[in-house]
Amino acid sequence: VELHRTKSQCCNKLVYAWQGIMISLHFFCCVGQRVQRVLRGLYHGTDKKGQPIFEVGMRSTGPRLFSNPEMLLCLNITSYGGGVARNLWRNSWRSGTSHPLSEDLLEAEQDSGDKKLEVITLSRLLRAAMPTNSVLGGRRVFQGAPLHFEFKQRNYRDLITFFQVDGESFKLQNPISLTIRHDQQISVLHKVENRRPGCCGTVCGNESSATDSTTDDDVV
């Protein structure tokens, strides 16, 4: 998908839709890239000694992924793809692993200022290119940080995969590992909810909700 991106956000949305349809057809002929063909495991920590979120392989003893997904998303906001796919975490009501690390993962709320990332899987790339609802949502895998990815190693051919960070696309060739950790936090304006008239005709609200925070993650 990223190879066909343009400089126009509107055109990129059309690209996402078209490429999502084409790649989704790979399911019927058993081709195309899957998370389990690329990753060996995902861990809660800064290396593979961390608690396993999921592992891939016959000899692994950690939690397993469900549904053989095509995409793994690490979210810090409620939308993806320039706002095309909205409320992915809220509308992902199923579990993505055999043994989630948190018992209340399916009830957890998303907060862009809690220094955590929401990890979900999508079985079809087409779902990331459409406004989601309970039918088109993904599967919840984990909520937290830091995250450490271990990639599979191949001796007979190169392993090539793609990932995107805040709209910037990257191509990885024979990657070994990747770590996402919290680096810094900034304050941003936040819309006040539950506004009510004050005693002098002014609008009052919860002062703590007037500002919010968002995280800035460092990728290594």
PDB file of C-alpha atoms in Angstrom, residues 8 15-16 28 35 44 49 75 91 103 122 125 151 159 165 169 176 194 201 208-209 214 220:
ATOM      1  CA  SER A   8      -2.537  14.285  -1.618  1.00  0.00           C
ATOM      2  CA  VAL A  15      -5.214   4.337  -2.721  1.00  0.00           C
ATOM      3  CA  TYR A  16      -5.931   2.756   0.671  1.00  0.00           C
ATOM      4  CA  PHE A  28      -8.365 -16.650  -1.173  1.00  0.00           C
ATOM      5  CA  VAL A  35       1.942 -10.751  10.759  1.00  0.00           C
ATOM      6  CA  HIS A  44       6.089  -5.890  26.871  1.00  0.00           C
ATOM      7  CA  LYS A  49      13.211 -10.854  27.947  1.00  0.00           C
ATOM      8  CA  LEU A  75      -2.360   3.411  18.188  1.00  0.00           C
ATOM      9  CA  ASN A  91     -14.886  -0.864  17.982  1.00  0.00           C
ATOM     10  CA  GLU A 103      -7.921  -9.594  32.170  1.00  0.00           C
ATOM     11  CA  LEU A 122      -6.778  -6.483  11.446  1.00  0.00           C
ATOM     12  CA  LEU A 125      -6.355  -4.369   5.239  1.00  0.00           C
ATOM     13  CA  PHE A 151      11.412 -10.416  13.553  1.00  0.00           C
ATOM     14  CA  LEU A 159      12.624 -10.663   4.622  1.00  0.00           C
ATOM     15  CA  VAL A 165       5.088   6.034  11.748  1.00  0.00           C
ATOM     16  CA  SER A 169       6.415   4.994   5.402  1.00  0.00           C
ATOM     17  CA  ILE A 176      16.169  -8.048  13.594  1.00  0.00           C
ATOM     18  CA  ASN A 194     -20.160  18.487  29.911  1.00  0.00           C
ATOM     19  CA  GLY A 201     -24.054  33.393  32.723  1.00  0.00           C
ATOM     20  CA  SER A 208      -8.769  19.358  34.323  1.00  0.00           C
ATOM     21  CA  SER A 209     -10.475  18.441  31.025  1.00  0.00           C
ATOM     22  CA  THR A 214      -0.352  13.235  24.075  1.00  0.00           C
ATOM     23  CA  VAL A 220      14.609   2.518  17.801  1.00  0.00           C
TER      24      VAL A 220
END
